[in-house]
CSV table of C-alpha atoms (C1' of nucleotides) in Angstrom, one decimal:
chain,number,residue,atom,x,y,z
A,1167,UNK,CA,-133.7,-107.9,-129.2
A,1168,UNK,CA,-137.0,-110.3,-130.5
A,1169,UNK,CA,-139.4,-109.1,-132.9
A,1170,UNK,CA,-142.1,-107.7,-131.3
A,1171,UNK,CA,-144.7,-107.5,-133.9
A,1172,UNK,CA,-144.8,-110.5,-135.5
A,1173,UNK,CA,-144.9,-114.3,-132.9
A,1174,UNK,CA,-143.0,-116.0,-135.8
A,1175,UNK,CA,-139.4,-115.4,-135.4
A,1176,UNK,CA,-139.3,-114.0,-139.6
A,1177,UNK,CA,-136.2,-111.9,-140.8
A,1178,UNK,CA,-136.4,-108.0,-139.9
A,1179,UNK,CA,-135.9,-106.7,-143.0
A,1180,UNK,CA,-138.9,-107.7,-144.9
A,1181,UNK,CA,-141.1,-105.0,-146.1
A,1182,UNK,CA,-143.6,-103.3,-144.1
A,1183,UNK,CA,-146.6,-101.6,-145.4
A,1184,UNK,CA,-145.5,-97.6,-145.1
A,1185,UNK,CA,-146.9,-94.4,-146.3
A,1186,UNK,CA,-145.8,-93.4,-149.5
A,1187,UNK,CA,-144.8,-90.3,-148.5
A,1188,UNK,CA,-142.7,-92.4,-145.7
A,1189,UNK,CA,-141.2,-94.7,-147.9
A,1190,UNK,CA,-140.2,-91.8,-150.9
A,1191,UNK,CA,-138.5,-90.0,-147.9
A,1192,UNK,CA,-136.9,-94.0,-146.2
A,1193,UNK,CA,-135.6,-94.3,-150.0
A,1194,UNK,CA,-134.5,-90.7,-150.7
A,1195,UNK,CA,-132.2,-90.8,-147.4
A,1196,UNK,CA,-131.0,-93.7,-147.8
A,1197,UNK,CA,-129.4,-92.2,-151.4
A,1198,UNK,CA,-128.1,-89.6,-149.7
A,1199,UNK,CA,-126.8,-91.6,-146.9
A,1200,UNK,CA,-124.7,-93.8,-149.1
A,1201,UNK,CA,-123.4,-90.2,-150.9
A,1202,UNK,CA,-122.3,-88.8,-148.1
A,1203,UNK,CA,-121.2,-91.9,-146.5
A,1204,UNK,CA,-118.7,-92.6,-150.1
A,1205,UNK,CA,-117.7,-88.9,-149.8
A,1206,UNK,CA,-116.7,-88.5,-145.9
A,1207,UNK,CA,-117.0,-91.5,-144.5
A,1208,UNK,CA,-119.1,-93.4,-141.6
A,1209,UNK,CA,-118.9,-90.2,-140.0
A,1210,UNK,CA,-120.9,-88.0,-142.3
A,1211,UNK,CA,-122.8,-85.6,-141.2
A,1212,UNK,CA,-126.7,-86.5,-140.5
A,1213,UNK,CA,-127.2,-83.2,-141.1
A,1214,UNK,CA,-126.1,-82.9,-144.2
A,1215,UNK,CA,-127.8,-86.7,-144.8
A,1216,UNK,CA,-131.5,-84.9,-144.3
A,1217,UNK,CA,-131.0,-81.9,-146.4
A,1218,UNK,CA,-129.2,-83.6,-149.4
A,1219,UNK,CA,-132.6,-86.1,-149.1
A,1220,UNK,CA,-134.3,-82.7,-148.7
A,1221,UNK,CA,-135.8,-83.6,-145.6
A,1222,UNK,CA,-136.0,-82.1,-142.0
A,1223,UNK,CA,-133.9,-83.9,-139.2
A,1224,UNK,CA,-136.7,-85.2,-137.4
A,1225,UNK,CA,-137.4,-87.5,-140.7
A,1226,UNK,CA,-133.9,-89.2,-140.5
A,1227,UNK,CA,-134.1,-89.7,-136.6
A,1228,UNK,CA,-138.0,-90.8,-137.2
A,1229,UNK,CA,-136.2,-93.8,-139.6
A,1230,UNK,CA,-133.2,-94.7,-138.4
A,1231,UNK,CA,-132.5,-93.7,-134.7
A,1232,UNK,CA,-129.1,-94.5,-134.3
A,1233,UNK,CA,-126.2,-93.6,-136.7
A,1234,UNK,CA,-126.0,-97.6,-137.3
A,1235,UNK,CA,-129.3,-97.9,-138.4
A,1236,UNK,CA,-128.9,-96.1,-141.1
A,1237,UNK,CA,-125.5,-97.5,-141.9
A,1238,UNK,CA,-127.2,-101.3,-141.6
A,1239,UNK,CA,-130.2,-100.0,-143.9
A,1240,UNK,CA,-127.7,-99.4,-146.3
A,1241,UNK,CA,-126.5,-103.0,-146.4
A,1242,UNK,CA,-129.9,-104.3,-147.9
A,1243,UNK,CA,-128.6,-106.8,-150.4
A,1244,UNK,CA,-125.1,-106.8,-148.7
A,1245,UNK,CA,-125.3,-110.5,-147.0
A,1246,UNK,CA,-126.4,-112.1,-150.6
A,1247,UNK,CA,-123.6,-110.8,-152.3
A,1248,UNK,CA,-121.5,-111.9,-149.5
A,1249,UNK,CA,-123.3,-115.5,-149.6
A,1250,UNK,CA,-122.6,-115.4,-153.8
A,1251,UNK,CA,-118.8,-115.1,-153.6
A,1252,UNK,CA,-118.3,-117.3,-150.7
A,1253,UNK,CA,-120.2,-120.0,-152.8
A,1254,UNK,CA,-118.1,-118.5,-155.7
A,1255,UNK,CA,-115.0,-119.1,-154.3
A,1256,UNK,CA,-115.6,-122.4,-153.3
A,1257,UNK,CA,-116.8,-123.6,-156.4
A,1258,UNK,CA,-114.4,-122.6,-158.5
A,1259,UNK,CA,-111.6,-125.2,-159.4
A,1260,UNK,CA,-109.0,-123.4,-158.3
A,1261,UNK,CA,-105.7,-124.2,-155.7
A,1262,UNK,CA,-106.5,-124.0,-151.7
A,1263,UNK,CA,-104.2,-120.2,-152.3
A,1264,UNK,CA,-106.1,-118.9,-155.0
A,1265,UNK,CA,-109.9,-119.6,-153.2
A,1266,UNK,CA,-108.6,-118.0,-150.0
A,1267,UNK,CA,-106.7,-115.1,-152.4
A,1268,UNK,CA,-110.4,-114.8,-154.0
A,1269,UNK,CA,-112.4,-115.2,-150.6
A,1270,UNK,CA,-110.3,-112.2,-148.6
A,1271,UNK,CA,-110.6,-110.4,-151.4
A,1272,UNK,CA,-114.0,-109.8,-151.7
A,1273,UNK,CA,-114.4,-110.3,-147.8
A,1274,UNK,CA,-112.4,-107.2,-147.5
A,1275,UNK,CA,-114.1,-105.1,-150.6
A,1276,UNK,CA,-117.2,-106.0,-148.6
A,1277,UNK,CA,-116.1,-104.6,-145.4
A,1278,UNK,CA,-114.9,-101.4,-146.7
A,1279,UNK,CA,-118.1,-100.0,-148.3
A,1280,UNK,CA,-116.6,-96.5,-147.3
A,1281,UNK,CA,-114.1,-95.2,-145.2
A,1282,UNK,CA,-114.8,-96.6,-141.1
A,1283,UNK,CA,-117.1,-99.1,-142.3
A,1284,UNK,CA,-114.0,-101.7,-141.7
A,1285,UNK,CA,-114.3,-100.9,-138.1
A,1286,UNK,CA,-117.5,-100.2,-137.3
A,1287,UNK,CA,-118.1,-104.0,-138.8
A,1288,UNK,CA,-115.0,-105.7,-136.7
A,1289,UNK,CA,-116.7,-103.7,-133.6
A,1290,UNK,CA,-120.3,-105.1,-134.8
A,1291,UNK,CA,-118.6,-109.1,-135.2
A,1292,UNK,CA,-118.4,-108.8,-131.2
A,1293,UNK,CA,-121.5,-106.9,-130.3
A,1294,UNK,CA,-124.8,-108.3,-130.4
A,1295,UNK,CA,-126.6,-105.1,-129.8
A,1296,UNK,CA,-125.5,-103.5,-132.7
A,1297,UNK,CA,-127.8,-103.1,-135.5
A,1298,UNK,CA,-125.2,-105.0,-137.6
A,1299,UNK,CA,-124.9,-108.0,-135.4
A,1300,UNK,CA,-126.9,-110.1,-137.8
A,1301,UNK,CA,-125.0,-109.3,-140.7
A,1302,UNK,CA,-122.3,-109.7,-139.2
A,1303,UNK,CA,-123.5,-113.6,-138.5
A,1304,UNK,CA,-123.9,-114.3,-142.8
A,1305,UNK,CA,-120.6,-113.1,-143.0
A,1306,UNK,CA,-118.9,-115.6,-140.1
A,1307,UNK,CA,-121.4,-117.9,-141.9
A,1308,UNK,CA,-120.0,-117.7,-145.3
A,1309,UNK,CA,-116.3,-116.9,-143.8
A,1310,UNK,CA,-117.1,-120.9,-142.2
A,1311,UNK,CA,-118.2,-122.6,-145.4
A,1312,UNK,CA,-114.9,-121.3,-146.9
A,1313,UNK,CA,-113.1,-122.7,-144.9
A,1314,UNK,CA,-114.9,-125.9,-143.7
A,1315,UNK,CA,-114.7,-126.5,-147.7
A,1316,UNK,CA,-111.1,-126.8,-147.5
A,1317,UNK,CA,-110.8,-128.6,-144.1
A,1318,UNK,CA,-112.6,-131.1,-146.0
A,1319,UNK,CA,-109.9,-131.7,-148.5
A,1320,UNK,CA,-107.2,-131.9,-146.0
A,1321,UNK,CA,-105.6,-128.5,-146.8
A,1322,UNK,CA,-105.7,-126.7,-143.4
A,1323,UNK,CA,-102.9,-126.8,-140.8
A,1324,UNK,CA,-104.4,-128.3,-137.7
A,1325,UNK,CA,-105.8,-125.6,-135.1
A,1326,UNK,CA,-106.8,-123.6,-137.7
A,1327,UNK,CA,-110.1,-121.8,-136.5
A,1328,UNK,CA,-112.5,-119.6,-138.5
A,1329,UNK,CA,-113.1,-117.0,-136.1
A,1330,UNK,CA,-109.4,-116.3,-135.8
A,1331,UNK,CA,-108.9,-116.5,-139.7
A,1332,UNK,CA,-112.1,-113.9,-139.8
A,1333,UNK,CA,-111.1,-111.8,-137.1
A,1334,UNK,CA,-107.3,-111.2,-139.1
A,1335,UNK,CA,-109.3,-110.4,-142.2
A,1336,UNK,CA,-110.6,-107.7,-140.1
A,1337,UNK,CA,-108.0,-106.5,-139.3
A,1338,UNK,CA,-106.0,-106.3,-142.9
A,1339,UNK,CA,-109.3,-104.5,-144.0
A,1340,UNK,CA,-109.4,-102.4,-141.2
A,1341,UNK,CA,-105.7,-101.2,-141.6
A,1342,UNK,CA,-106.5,-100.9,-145.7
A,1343,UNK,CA,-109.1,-99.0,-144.8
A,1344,UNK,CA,-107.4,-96.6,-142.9
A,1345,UNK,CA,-104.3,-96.1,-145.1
A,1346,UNK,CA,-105.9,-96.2,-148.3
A,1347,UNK,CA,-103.7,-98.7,-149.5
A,1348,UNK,CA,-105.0,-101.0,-152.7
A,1349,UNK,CA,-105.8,-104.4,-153.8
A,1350,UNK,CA,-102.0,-104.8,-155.0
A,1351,UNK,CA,-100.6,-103.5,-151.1
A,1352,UNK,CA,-103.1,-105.9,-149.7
A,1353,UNK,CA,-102.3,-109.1,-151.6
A,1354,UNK,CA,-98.8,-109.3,-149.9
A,1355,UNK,CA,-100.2,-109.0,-146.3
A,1356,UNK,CA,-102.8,-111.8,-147.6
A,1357,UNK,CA,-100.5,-114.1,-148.5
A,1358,UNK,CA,-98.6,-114.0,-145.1
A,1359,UNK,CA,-101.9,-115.0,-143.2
A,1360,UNK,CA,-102.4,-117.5,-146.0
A,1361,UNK,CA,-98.9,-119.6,-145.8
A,1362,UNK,CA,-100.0,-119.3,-141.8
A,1363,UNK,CA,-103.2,-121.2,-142.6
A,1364,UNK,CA,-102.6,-123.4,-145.2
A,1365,UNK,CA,-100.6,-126.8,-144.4
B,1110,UNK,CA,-91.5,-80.1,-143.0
B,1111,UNK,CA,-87.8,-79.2,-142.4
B,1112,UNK,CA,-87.0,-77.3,-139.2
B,1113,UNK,CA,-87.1,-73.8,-139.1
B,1114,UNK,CA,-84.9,-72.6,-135.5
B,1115,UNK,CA,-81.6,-74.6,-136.3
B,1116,UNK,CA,-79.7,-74.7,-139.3
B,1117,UNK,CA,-78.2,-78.2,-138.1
B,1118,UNK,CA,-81.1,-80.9,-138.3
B,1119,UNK,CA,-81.5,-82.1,-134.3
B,1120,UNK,CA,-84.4,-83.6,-132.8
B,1121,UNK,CA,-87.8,-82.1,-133.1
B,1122,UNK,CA,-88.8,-82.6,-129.4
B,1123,UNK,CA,-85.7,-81.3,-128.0
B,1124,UNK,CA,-86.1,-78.9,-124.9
B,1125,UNK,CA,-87.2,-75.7,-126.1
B,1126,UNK,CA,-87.0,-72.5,-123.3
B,1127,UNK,CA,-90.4,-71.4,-122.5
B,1128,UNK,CA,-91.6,-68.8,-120.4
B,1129,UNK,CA,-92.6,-70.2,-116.9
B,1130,UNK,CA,-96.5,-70.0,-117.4
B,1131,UNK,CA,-96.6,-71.4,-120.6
B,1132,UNK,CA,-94.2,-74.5,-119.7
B,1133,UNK,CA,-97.1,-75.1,-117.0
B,1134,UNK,CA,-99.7,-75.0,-119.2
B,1135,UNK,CA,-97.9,-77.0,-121.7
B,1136,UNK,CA,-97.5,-79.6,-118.8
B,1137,UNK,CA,-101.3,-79.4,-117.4
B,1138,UNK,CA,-102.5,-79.5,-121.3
B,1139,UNK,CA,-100.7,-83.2,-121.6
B,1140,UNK,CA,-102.1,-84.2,-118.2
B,1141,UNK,CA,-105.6,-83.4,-118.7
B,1142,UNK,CA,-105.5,-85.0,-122.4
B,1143,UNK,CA,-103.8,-88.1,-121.2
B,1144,UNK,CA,-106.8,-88.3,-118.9
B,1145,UNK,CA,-109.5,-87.8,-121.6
B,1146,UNK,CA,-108.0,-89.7,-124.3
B,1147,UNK,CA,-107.9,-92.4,-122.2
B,1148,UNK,CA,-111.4,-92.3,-120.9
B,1149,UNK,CA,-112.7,-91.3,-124.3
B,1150,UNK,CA,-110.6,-92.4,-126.5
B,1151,UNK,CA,-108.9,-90.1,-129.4
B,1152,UNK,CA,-111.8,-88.4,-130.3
B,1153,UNK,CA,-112.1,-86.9,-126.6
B,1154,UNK,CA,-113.4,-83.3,-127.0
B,1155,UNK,CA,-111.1,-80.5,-126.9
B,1156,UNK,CA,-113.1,-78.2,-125.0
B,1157,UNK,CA,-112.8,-81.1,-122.4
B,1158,UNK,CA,-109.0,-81.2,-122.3
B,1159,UNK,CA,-108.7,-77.2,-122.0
B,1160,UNK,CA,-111.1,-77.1,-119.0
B,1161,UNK,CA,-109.4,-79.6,-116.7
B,1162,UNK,CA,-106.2,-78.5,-117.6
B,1163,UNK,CA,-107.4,-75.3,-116.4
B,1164,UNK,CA,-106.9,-72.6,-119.6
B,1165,UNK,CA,-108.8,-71.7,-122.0
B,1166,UNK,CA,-109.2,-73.3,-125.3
B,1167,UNK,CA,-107.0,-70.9,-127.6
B,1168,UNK,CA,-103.9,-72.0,-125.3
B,1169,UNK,CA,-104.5,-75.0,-125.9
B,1170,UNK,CA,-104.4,-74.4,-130.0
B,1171,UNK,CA,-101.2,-72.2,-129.2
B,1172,UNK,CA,-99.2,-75.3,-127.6
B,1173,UNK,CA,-101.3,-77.8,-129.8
B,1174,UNK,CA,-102.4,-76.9,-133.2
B,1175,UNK,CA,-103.9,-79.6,-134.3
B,1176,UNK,CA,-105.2,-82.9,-132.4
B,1177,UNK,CA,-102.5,-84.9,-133.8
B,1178,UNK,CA,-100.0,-82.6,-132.1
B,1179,UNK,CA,-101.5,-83.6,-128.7
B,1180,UNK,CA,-101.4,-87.0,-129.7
B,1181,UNK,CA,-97.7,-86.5,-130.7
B,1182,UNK,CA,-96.6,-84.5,-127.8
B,1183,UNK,CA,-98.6,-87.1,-125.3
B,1184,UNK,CA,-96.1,-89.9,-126.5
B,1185,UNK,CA,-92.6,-88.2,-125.6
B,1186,UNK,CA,-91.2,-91.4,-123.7
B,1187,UNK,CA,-93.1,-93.7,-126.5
B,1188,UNK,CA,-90.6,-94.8,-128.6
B,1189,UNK,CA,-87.5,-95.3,-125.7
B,1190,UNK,CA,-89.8,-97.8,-124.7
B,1191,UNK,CA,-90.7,-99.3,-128.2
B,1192,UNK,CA,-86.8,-99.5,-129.2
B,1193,UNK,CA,-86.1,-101.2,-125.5
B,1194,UNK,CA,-88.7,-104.0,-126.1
B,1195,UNK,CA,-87.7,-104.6,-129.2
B,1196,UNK,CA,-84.4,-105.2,-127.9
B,1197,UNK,CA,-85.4,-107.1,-125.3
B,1198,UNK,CA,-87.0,-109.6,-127.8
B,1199,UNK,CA,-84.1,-109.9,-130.0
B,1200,UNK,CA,-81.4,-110.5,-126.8
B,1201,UNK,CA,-83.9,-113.1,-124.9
B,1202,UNK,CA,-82.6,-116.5,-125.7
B,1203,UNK,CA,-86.1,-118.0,-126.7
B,1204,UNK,CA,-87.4,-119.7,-129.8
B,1205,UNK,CA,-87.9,-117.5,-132.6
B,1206,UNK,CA,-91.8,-118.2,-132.3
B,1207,UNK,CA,-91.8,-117.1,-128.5
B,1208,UNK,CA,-89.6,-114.0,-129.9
B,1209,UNK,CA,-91.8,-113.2,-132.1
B,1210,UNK,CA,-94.7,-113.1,-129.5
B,1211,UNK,CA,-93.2,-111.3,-127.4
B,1212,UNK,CA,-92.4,-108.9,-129.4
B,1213,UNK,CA,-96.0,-108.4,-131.5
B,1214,UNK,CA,-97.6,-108.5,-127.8
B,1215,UNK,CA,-95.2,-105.0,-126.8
B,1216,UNK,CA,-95.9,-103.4,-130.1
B,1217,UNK,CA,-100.1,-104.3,-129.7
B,1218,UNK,CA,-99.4,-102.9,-126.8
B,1219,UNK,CA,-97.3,-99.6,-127.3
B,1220,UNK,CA,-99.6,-99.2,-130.2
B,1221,UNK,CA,-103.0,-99.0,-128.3
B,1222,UNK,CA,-101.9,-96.6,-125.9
B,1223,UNK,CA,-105.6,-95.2,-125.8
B,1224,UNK,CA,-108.7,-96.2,-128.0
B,1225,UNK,CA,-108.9,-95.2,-131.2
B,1226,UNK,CA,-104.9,-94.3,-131.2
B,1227,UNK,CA,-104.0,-97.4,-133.1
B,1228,UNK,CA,-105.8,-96.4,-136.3
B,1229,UNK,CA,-104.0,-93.0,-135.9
B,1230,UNK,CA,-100.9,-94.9,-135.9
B,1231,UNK,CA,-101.6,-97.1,-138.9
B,1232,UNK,CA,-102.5,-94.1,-140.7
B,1233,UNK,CA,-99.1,-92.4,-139.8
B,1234,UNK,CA,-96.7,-94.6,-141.0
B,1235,UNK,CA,-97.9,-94.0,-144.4
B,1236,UNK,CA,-98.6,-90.2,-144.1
B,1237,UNK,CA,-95.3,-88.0,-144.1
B,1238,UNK,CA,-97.1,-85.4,-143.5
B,1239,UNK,CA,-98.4,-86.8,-139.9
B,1240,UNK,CA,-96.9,-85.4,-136.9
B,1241,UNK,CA,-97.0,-88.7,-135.6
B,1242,UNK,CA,-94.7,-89.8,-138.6
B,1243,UNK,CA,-91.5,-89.7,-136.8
B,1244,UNK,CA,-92.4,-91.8,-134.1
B,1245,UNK,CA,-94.0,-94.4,-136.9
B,1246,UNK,CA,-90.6,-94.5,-138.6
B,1247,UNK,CA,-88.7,-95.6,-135.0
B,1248,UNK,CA,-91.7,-98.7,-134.8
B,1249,UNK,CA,-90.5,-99.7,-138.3
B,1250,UNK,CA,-86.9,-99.7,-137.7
B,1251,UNK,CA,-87.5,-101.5,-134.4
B,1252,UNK,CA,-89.9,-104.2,-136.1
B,1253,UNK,CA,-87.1,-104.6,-138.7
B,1254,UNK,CA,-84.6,-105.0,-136.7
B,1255,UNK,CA,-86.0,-108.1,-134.9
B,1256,UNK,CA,-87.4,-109.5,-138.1
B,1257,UNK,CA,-83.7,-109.3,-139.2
B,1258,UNK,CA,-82.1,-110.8,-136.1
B,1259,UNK,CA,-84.3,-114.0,-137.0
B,1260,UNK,CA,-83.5,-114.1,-141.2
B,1261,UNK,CA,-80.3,-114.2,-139.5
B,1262,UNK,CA,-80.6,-117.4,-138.1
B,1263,UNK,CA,-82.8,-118.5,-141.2
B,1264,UNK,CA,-85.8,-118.9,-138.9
B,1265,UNK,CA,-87.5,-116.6,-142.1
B,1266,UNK,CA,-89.9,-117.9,-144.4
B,1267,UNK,CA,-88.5,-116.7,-148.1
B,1268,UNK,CA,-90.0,-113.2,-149.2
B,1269,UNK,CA,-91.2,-112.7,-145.9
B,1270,UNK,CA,-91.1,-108.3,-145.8
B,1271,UNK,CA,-91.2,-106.6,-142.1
B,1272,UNK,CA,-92.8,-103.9,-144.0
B,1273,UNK,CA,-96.1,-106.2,-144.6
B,1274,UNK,CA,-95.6,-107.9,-141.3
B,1275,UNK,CA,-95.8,-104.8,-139.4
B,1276,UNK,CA,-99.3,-103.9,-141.7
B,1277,UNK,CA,-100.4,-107.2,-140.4
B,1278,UNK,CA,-99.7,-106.7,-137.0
B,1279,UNK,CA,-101.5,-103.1,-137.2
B,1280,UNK,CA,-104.3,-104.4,-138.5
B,1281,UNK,CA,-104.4,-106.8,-135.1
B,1282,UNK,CA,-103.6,-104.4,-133.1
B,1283,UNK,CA,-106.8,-101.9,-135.0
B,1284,UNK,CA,-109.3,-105.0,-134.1
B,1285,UNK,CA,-108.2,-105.4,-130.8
B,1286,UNK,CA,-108.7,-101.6,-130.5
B,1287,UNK,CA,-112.2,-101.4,-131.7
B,1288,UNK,CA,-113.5,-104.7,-130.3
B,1289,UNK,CA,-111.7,-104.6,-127.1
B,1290,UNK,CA,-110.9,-108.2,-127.2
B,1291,UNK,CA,-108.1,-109.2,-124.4
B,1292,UNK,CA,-104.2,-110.5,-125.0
B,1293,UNK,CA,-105.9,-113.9,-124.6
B,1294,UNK,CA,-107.9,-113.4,-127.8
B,1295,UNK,CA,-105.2,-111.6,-129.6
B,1296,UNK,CA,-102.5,-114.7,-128.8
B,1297,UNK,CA,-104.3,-117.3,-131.0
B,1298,UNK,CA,-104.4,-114.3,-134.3
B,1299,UNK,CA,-100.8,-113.9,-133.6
B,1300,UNK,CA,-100.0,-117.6,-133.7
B,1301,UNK,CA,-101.4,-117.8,-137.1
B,1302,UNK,CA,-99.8,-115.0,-138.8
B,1303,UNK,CA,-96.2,-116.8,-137.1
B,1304,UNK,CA,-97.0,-119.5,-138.4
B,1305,UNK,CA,-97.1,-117.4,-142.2
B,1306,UNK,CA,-94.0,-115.8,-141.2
B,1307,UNK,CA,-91.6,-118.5,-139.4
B,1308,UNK,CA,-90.4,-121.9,-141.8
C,18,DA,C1',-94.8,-64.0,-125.6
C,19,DC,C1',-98.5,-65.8,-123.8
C,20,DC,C1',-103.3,-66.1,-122.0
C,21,DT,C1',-108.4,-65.3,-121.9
C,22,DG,C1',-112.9,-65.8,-123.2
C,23,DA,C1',-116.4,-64.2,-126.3
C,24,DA,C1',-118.0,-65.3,-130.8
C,25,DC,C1',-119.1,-68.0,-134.8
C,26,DA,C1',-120.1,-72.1,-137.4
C,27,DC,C1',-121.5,-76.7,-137.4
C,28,DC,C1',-123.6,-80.7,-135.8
C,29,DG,C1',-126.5,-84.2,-133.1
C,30,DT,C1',-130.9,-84.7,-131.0
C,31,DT,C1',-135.5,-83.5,-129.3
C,32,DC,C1',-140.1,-82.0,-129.5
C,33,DA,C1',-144.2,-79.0,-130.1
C,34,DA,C1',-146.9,-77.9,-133.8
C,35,DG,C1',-148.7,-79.1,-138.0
C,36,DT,C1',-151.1,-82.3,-142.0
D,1446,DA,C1',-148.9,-91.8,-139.0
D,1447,DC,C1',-145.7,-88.9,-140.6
D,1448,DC,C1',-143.3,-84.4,-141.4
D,1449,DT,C1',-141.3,-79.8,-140.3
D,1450,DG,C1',-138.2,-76.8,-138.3
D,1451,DA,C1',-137.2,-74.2,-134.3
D,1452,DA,C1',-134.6,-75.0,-130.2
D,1453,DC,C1',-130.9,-76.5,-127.2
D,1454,DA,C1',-126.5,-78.4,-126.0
D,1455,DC,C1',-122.0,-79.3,-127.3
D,1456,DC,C1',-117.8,-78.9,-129.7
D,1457,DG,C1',-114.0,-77.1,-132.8
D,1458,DT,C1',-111.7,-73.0,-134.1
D,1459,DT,C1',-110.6,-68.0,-134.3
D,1460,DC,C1',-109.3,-63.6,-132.7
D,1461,DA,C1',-109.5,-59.1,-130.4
D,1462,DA,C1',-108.3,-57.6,-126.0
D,1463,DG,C1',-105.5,-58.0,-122.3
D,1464,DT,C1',-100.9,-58.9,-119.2
DNA sequence: ACCTGAACACCGTTCAAGT
DNA sequence: ACCTGAACACCGTTCAAGT
């Protein structure tokens, strides 16, 4: 859970020294993680991970030792683009509608960076030991700012709570995920949760 | 697609004769998967399912083809109960938000009968080709029927569609299944997306 | 008509042997 | 410190042989 090699409590993903050999073969399958990830899903074969990086097994595990390791490696500048369009969305001069229309939006293309990464995320939200936890937190985070932003100016309906609003999100993501369904099937189901949050 | 033993177009799951051995088997196959799914969710192994049930694996890919088959076959008394609480909802003489709660609480419910089974679900109702479609079309039907029971009374928000509500309410139901939050978490989701749905 | 179980392919995971 | 690849266990799926 704490760092372990450093007494300051610093991020963990900042770059330590590695073999060049190590870090060609960290970069090369995490390439082939997010290919075979896009193609079949959080439930790719390692296996087929390695030898598309052209690596033996023993090399993935020796990197990432869970499945979730790998799929949190992948997420390297995930949280700042998540951070941007929260800001973006806030800043823009737009209706209450429209910044939560724009907020879900990319919420939910950031939660679906290939098929069962909706879920895996919802399941991460709740549980702190998985690699993903942390990520997880920027995205409550930026989900909060939203939406204190427009507490602020008055437009919530009273009760209104973030972690419910985030957790229905999910949920829409999840289910688009699963179905396949596009931006233009998901707007509708939006706007539902929307007129339920707005005053 | 279209049935092949009848020329008139009866139920699918109608009572087919079967030799006495294999109408055990059938039976034991069911028993041992409704056990395994539910410890392991839908992605229980196979192999697993065979062995307690006692036979070996190709009997059960005679009875079962595919997993989703099993998963079909395992919910034969699924939607009686799905159109009876849907009916219940509609006939109880509550407010239209305690209807409404009611009824999204049975249908979280029916549609986690296992973990992992609600994705399944979601994914059937827009996949004819699903053996589990049939069963998705009977949720529909039900959800629509109480959503029209309350435009009745003009409880509706305008361009309110039981098509989208029913996406919505998957995609709770999907969270809940993956995070394994309680009907205490779920209540406070649900009251928002009411409050999108009622005027 | 139905059942069995051996057989095969594929995958996750580990670890002894190498550099 | 890192890599390799053989090895093992487990699982899905098929099919020839049986009754």
């Amino acid at each position: 859970m704490a760092s372990v090699t450093t007494d300051t409590d610093v991020a963990d993903d900042d770059i330590r020294p590695m073999r060049a050999d190590a870090r060609r073969n960290y970069d090369k399958l995490i390439a082939a993680a997010r290919e075979v990830f896009t193609e079949r899903g959080s439930e790719g074969s390692l296996d087929e991970i390695a030898k598309r990086a052209g690596v033996g097994p023993g090399t993935l595990y020796r990197h990432f030792p869970t499945r979730d390791d790998l799929l949190d490696a992948l997420m390297r500048d995930w949280t700042e683009r998540v951070v941007a369009d929260a800001e973006a969305a806030v800043s823009a001069d737009i209706s209450p509608r429209k910044t939560l229309e724009q907020w879900f939006t990319a919420y939910i293309g950031h939660v679906t960076l290939h098929r069962g990464a909706a879920v895996k995320l919802s399941a991460a939200m709740d549980d702190e030991s998985s690699p993903m936890y942390r990520k997880c937190q920027t995205l409550i985070s930026a989900n909060e700012h939203v939406l204190d932003d427009l507490a602020g100016s008055g437009a919530l309906r009273s009760g209104v709570e973030a972690r419910q609003v985030m957790r229905l999100i999910s949920g829409v993501a999840t289910f688009a995920d699963s179905t396949g369904i596009g931006e233009d099937e998901v707007t509708p189901m939006l706007d539902i949760v929307i007129d339920g949050i707005l005053k």
